mmCIF file of C-alpha atoms in Angstrom:
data_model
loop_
_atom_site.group_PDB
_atom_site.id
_atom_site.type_symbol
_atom_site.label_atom_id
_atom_site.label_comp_id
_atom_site.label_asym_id
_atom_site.label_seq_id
_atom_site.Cartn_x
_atom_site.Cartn_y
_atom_site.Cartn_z
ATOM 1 C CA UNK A 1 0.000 0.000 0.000
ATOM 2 C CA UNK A 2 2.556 2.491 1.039
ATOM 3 C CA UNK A 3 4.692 1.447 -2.578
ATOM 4 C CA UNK A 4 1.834 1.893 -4.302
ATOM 5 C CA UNK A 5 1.092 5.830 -2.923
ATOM 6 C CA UNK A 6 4.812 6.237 -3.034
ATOM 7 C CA UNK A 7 4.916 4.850 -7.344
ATOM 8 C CA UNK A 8 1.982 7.529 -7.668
ATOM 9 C CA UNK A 9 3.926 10.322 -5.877
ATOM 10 C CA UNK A 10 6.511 9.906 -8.162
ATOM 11 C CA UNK A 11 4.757 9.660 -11.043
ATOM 12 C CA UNK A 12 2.481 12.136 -10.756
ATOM 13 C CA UNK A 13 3.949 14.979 -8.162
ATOM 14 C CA UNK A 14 5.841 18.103 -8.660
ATOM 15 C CA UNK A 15 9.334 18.900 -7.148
ATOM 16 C CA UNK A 16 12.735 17.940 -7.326
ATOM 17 C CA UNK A 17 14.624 14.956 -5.338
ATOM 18 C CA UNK A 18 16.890 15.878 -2.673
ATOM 19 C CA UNK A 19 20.481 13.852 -2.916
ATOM 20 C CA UNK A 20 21.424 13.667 1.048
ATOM 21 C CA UNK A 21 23.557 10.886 0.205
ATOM 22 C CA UNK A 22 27.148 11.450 0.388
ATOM 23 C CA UNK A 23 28.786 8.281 2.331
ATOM 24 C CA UNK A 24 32.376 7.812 4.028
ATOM 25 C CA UNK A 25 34.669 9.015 1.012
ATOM 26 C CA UNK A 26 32.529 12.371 -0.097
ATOM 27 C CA UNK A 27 31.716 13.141 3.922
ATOM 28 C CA UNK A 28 34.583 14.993 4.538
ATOM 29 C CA UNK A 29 34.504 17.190 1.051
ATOM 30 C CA UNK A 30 30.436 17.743 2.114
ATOM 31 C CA UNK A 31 31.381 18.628 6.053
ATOM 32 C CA UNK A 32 34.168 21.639 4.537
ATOM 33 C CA UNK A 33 31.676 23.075 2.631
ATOM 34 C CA UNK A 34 29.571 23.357 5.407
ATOM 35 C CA UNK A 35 32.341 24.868 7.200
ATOM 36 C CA UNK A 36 33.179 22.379 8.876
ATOM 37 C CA UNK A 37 37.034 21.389 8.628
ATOM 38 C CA UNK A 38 38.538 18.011 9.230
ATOM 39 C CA UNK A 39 39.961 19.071 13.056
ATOM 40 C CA UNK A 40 36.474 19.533 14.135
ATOM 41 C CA UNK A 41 36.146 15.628 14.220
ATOM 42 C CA UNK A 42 38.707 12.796 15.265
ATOM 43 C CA UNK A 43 37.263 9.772 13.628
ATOM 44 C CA UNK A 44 34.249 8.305 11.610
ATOM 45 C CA UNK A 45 31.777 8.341 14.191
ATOM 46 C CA UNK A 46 32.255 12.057 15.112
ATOM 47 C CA UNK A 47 32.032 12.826 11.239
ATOM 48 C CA UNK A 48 28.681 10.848 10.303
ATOM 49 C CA UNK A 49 27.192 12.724 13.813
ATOM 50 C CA UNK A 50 27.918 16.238 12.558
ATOM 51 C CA UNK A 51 26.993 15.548 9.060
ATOM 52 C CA UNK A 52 23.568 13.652 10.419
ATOM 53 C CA UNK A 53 23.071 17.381 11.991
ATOM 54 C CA UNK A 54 23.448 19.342 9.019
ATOM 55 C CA UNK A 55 21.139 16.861 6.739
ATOM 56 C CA UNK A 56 18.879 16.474 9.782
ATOM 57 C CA UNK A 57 19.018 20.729 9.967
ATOM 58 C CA UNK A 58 17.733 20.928 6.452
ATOM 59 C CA UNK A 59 15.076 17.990 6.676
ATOM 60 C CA UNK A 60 13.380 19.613 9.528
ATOM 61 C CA UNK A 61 13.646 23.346 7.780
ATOM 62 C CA UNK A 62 9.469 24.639 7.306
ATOM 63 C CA UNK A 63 10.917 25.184 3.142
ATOM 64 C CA UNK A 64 11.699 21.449 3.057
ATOM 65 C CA UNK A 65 8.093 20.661 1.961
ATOM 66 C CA UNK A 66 6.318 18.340 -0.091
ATOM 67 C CA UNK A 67 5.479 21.439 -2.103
ATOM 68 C CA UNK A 68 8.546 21.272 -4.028
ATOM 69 C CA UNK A 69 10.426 18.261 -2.577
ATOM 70 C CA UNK A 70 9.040 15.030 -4.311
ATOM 71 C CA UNK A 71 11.856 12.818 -2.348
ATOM 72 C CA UNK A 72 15.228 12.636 -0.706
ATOM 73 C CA UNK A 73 17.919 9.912 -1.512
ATOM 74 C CA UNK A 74 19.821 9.537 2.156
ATOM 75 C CA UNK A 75 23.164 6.911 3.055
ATOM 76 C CA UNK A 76 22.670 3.734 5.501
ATOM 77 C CA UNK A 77 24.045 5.718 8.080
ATOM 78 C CA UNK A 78 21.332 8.504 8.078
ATOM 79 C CA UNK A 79 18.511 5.520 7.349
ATOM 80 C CA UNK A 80 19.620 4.554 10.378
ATOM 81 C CA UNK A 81 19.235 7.531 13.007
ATOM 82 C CA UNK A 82 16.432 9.691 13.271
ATOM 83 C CA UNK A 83 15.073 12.943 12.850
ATOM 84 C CA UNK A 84 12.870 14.393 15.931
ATOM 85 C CA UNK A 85 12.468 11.096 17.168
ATOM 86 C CA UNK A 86 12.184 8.927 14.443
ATOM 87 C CA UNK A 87 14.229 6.689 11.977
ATOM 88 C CA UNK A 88 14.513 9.298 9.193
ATOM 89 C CA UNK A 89 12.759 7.668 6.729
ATOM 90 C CA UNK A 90 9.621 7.520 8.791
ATOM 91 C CA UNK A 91 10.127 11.220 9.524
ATOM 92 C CA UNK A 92 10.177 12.026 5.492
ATOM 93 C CA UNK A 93 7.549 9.948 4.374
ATOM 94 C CA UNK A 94 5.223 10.568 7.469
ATOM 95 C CA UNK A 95 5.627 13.648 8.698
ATOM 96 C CA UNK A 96 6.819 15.185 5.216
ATOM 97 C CA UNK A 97 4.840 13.170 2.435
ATOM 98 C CA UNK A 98 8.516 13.192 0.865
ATOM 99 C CA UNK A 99 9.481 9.841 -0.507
ATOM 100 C CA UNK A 100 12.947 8.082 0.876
ATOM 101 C CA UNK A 101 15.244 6.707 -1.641
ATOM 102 C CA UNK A 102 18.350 4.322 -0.246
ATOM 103 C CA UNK A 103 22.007 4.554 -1.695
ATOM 104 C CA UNK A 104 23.618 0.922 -2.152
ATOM 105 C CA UNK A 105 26.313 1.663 -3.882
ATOM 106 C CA UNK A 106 29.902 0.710 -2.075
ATOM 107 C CA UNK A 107 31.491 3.151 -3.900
ATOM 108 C CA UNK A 108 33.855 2.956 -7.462
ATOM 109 C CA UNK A 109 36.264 0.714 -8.541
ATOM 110 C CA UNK A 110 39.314 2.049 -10.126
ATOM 111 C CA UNK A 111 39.511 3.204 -13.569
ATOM 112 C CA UNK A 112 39.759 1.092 -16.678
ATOM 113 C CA UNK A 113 38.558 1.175 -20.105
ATOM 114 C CA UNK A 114 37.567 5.125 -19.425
ATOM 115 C CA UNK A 115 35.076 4.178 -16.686
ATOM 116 C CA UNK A 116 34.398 3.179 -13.148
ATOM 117 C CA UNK A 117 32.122 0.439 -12.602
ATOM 118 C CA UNK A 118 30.907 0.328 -9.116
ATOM 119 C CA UNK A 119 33.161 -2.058 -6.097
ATOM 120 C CA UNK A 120 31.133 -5.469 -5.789
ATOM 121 C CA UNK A 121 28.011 -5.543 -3.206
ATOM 122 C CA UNK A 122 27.854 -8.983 -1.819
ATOM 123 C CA UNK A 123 25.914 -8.061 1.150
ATOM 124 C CA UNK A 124 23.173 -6.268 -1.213
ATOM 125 C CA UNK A 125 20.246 -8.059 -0.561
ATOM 126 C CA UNK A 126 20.895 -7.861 3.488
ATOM 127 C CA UNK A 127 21.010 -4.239 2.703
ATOM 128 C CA UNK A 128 17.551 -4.048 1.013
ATOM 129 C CA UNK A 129 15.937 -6.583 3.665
ATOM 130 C CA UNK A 130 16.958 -3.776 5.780
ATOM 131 C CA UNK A 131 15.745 -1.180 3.826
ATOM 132 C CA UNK A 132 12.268 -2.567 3.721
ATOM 133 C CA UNK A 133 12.314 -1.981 7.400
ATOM 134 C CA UNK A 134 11.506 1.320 6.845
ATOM 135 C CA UNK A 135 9.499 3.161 4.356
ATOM 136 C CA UNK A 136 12.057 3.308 1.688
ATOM 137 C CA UNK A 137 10.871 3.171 -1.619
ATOM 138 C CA UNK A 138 13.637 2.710 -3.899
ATOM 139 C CA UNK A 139 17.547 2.458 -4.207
ATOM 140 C CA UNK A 140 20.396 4.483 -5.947
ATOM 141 C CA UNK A 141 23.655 3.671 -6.983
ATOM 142 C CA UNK A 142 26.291 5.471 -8.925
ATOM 143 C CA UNK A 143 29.084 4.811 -11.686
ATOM 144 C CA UNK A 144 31.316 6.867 -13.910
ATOM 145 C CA UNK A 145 31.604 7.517 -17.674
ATOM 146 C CA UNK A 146 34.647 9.427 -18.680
ATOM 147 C CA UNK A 147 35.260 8.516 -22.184
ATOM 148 C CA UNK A 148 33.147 7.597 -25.448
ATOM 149 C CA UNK A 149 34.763 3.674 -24.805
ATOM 150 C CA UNK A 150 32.133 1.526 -26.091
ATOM 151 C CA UNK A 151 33.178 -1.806 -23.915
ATOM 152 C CA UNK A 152 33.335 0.436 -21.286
ATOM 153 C CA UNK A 153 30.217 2.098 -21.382
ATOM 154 C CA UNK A 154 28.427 -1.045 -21.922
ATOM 155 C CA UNK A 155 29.530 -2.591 -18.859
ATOM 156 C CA UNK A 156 28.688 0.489 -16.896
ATOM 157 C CA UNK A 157 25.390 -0.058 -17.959
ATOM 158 C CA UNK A 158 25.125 -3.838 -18.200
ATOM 159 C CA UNK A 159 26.097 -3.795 -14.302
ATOM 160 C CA UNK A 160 23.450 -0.907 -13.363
ATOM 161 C CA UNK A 161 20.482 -2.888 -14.892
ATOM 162 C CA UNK A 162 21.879 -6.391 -13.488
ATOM 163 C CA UNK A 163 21.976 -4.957 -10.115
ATOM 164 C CA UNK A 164 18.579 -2.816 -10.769
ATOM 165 C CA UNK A 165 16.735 -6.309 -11.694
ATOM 166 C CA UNK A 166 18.299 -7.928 -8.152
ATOM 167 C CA UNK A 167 16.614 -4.804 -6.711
ATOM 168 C CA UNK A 168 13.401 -4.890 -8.571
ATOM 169 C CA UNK A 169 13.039 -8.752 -7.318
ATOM 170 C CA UNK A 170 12.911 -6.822 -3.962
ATOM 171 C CA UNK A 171 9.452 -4.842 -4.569
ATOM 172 C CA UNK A 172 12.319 -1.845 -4.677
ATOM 173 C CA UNK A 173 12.351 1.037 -7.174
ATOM 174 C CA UNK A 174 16.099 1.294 -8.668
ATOM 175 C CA UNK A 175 17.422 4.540 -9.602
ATOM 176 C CA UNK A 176 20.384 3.969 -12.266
ATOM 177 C CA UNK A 177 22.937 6.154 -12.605
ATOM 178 C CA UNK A 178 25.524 6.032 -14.755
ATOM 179 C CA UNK A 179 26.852 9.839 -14.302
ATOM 180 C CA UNK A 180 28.976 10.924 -17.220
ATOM 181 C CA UNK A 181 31.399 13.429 -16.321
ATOM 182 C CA UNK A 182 31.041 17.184 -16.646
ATOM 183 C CA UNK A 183 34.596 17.533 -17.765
ATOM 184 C CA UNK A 184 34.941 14.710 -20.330
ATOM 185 C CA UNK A 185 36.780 16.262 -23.409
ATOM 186 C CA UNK A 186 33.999 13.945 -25.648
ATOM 187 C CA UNK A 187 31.005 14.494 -23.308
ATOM 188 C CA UNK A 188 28.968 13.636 -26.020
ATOM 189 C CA UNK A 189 30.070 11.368 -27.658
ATOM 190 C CA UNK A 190 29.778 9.462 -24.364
ATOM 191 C CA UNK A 191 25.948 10.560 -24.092
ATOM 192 C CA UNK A 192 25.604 9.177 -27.791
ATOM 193 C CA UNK A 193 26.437 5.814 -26.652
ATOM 194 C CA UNK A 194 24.939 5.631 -23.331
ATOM 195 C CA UNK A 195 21.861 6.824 -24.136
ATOM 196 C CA UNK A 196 21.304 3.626 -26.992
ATOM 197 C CA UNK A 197 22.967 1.259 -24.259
ATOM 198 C CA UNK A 198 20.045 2.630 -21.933
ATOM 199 C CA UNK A 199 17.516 2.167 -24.326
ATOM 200 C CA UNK A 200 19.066 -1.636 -25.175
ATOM 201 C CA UNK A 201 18.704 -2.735 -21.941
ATOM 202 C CA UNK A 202 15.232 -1.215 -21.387
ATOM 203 C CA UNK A 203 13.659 -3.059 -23.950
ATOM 204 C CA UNK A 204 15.609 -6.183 -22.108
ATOM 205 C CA UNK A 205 13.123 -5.675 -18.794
ATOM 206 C CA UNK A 206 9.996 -7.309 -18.274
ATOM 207 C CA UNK A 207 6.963 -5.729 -19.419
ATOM 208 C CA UNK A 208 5.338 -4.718 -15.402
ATOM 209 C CA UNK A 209 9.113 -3.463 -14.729
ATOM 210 C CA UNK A 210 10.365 0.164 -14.480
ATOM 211 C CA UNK A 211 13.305 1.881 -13.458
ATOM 212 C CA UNK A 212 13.897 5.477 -12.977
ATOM 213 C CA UNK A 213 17.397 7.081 -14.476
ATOM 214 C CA UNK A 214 19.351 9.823 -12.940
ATOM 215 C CA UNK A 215 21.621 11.415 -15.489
ATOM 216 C CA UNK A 216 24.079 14.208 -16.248
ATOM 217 C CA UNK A 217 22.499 17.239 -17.588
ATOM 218 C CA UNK A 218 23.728 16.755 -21.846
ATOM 219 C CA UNK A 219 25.148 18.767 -23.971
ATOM 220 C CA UNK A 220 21.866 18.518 -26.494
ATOM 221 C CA UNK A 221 19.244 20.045 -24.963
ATOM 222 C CA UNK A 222 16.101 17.720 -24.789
ATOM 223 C CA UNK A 223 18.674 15.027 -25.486
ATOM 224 C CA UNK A 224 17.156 12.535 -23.432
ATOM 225 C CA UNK A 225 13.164 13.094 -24.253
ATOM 226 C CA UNK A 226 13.416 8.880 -25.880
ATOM 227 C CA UNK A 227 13.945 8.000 -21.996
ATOM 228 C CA UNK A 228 11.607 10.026 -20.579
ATOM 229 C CA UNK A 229 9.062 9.260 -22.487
ATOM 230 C CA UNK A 230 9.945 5.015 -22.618
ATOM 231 C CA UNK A 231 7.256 3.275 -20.753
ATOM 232 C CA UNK A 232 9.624 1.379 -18.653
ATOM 233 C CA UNK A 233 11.374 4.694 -17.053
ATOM 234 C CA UNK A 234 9.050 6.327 -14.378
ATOM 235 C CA UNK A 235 11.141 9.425 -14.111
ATOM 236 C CA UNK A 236 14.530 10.715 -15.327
ATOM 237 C CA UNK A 237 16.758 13.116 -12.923
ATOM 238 C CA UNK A 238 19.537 15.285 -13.540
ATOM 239 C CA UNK A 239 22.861 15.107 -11.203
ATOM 240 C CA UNK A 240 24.269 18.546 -10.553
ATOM 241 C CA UNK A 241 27.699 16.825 -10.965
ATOM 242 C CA UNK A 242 29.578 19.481 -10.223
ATOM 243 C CA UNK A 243 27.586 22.369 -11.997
ATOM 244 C CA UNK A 244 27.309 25.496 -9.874
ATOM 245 C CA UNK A 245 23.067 25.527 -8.972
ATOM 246 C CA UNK A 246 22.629 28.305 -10.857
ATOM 247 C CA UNK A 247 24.263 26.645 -14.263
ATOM 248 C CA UNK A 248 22.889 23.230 -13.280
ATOM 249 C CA UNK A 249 19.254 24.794 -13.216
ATOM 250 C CA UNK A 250 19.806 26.999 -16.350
ATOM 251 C CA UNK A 251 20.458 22.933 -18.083
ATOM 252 C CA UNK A 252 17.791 21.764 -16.554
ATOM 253 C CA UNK A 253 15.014 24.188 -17.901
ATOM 254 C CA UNK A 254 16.707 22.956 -21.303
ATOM 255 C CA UNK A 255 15.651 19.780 -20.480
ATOM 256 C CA UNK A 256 11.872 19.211 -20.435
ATOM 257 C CA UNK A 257 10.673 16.357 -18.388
ATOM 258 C CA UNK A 258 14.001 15.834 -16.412
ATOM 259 C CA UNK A 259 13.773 17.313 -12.840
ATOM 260 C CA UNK A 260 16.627 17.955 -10.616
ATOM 261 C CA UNK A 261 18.544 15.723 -7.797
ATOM 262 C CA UNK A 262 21.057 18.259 -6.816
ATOM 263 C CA UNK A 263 23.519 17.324 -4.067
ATOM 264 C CA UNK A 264 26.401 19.754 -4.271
ATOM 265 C CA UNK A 265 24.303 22.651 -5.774
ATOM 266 C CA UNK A 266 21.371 21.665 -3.091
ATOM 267 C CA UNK A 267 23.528 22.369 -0.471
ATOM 268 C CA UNK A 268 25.559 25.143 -2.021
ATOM 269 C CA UNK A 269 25.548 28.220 0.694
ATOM 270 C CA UNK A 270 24.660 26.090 4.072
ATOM 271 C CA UNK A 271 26.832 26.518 6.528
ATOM 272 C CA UNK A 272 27.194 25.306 10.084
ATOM 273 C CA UNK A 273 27.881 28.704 11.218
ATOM 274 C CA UNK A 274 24.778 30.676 10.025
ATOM 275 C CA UNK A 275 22.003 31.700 12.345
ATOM 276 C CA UNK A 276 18.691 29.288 12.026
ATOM 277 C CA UNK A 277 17.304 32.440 9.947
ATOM 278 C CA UNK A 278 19.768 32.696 7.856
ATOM 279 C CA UNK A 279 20.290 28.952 7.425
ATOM 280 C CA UNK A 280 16.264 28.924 6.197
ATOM 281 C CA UNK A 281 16.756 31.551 4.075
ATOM 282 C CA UNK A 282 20.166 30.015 2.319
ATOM 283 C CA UNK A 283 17.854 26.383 1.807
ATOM 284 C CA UNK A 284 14.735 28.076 0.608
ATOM 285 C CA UNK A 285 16.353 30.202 -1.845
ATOM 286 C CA UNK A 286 17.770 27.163 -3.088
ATOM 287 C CA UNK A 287 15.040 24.901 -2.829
ATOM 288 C CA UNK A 288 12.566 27.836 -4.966
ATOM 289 C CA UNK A 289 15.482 27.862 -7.688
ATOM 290 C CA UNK A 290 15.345 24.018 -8.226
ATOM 291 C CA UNK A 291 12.171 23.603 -7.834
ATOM 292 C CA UNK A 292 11.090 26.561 -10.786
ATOM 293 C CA UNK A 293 13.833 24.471 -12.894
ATOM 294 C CA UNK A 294 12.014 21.284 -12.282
ATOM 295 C CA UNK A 295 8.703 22.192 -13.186
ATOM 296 C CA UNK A 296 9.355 23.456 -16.631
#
């Protein structure tokens, strides 16, 4: 029952999906932008806490609404502690009406062939037993194009969809998300051949199966409009990916269909040190701006 109003939300809402996912190796890069430095905290434990406290800080702002925020995409950690009181996916989803997403990704193997696949995930399906503990609706994981290598691409996304069906057999929604690169010197060219490796291994799903994407804003504007509109993609998101917000959301409005799931440019401006004023202020300018991007 809750999938079900969760599939609709998706489907049929308005707003933007917030990436509060950043895990053990982009912590520390996430924490220094929030002013917070790396002698503030002595080991892992102390790191996760303060970075539960910002993403916990902007959860519980009054502009973090299911208005304009359709979901939120968190890390085991922060499935795992709550927000005023409870496990934070019960706080989104009851208390917000904004849907939980799960990352499962262990991070990216090292470079070959111009990509990174992701590291193996043997303990995946303990991982999504857990996840169905809580009102988590789907799953996200994350690899890396950085050159227009056709073996390489391929496996990229031959691994997304073979992990996306183990999820699938789990009554989860997969996100894939094979980011290409905002600096790639043939950013294109890599699109070119994605985008007809996505559509391959669509038409390779069963029919009462859908995935959702989440993609690097192209180079083409509207570029992507044959996966938005495929039957067996519920929705497509855009990756900031190292964009500034304000160029990330000027590609976006290019972009018809695609709505955002910012991390970096979400969180652009937050700091630990503002006042709760100007905190609120910082999120729901930046919250407004994404959400105006998504809609068009």
């Amino acid at each position: 029952m809750e999938y079900e109003k969760q599939l609709q939300r998706i489907k049929n809402g308005s707003g933007f999906i917030a990436a509060l996912d950043q895990s053990g190796g982009s912590t520390p890069k996430a924490l220094e932008n929030y002013g917070v430095s790396s002698a503030d905290y002595d080991n892992d434990e102390a790191m996760f806490d303060l970075v539960h406290e910002m993403r916990a800080r902007i959860m519980t702002c009054e502009a973090f609404d299911s208005e304009r925020v359709l979901g939120a995409i968190l890390f085991e950690d922060t499935m795992e502690r709550e927000v005023n009181g409870k496990p934070t996916a019960n706080y989104l989803w009851e208390d917000k009406n904004i849907v939980p997403f799960l990352k499962v990704d262990k991070g990216l193997a090292e470079k070959m062939s111009g990509v990174q696949v992701m590291r193996p995930m043997p303990n995946l399906d303990l991982l999504l037993d857990k996840a169905k503990n809580y009102p988590v609706f789907g799953t996200k994981m994350r690899s890396v194009i950085y050159e227009p290598s056709a073996d390489g691409i391929e496996l990229v996304v031959q691994q997304q969809f073979d992990v996306a069906k183990q999820i699938l057999s789990k009554g989860l929604m997969p996100i894939v998300e094979p980011e290409v690169d905002i600096n790639s010197a043939k950013k294109h060219d890599c699109e070119l051949l994605l985008k007809a490796d996505i559509l391959r291994n669509l038409e390779r799903l069963t029919d009462d199966h859908q995935v959702m994407l989440k993609l690097t804003l192209p180079e083409e504007s509207g570029f992507y409009q044959a996966l938005i509109d495929h039957p067996k993609v519920l929705k497509v998101v855009a990756l900031s990916g190292g964009y500034s917000r304000s160029e990330a959301c000027a590609k976006l409005k290019q972009n018809p269909g695609m709505i955002a799931s910012f991390s970096r440019a979400f969180t652009e401006g937050l700091s630990r040190q503002q006042s709760d004023d100007e905190f609120a202020e910082t999120i729901t300018t930046s919250i407004e701006e994404i959400y105006q991007a998504s809609k068009v």
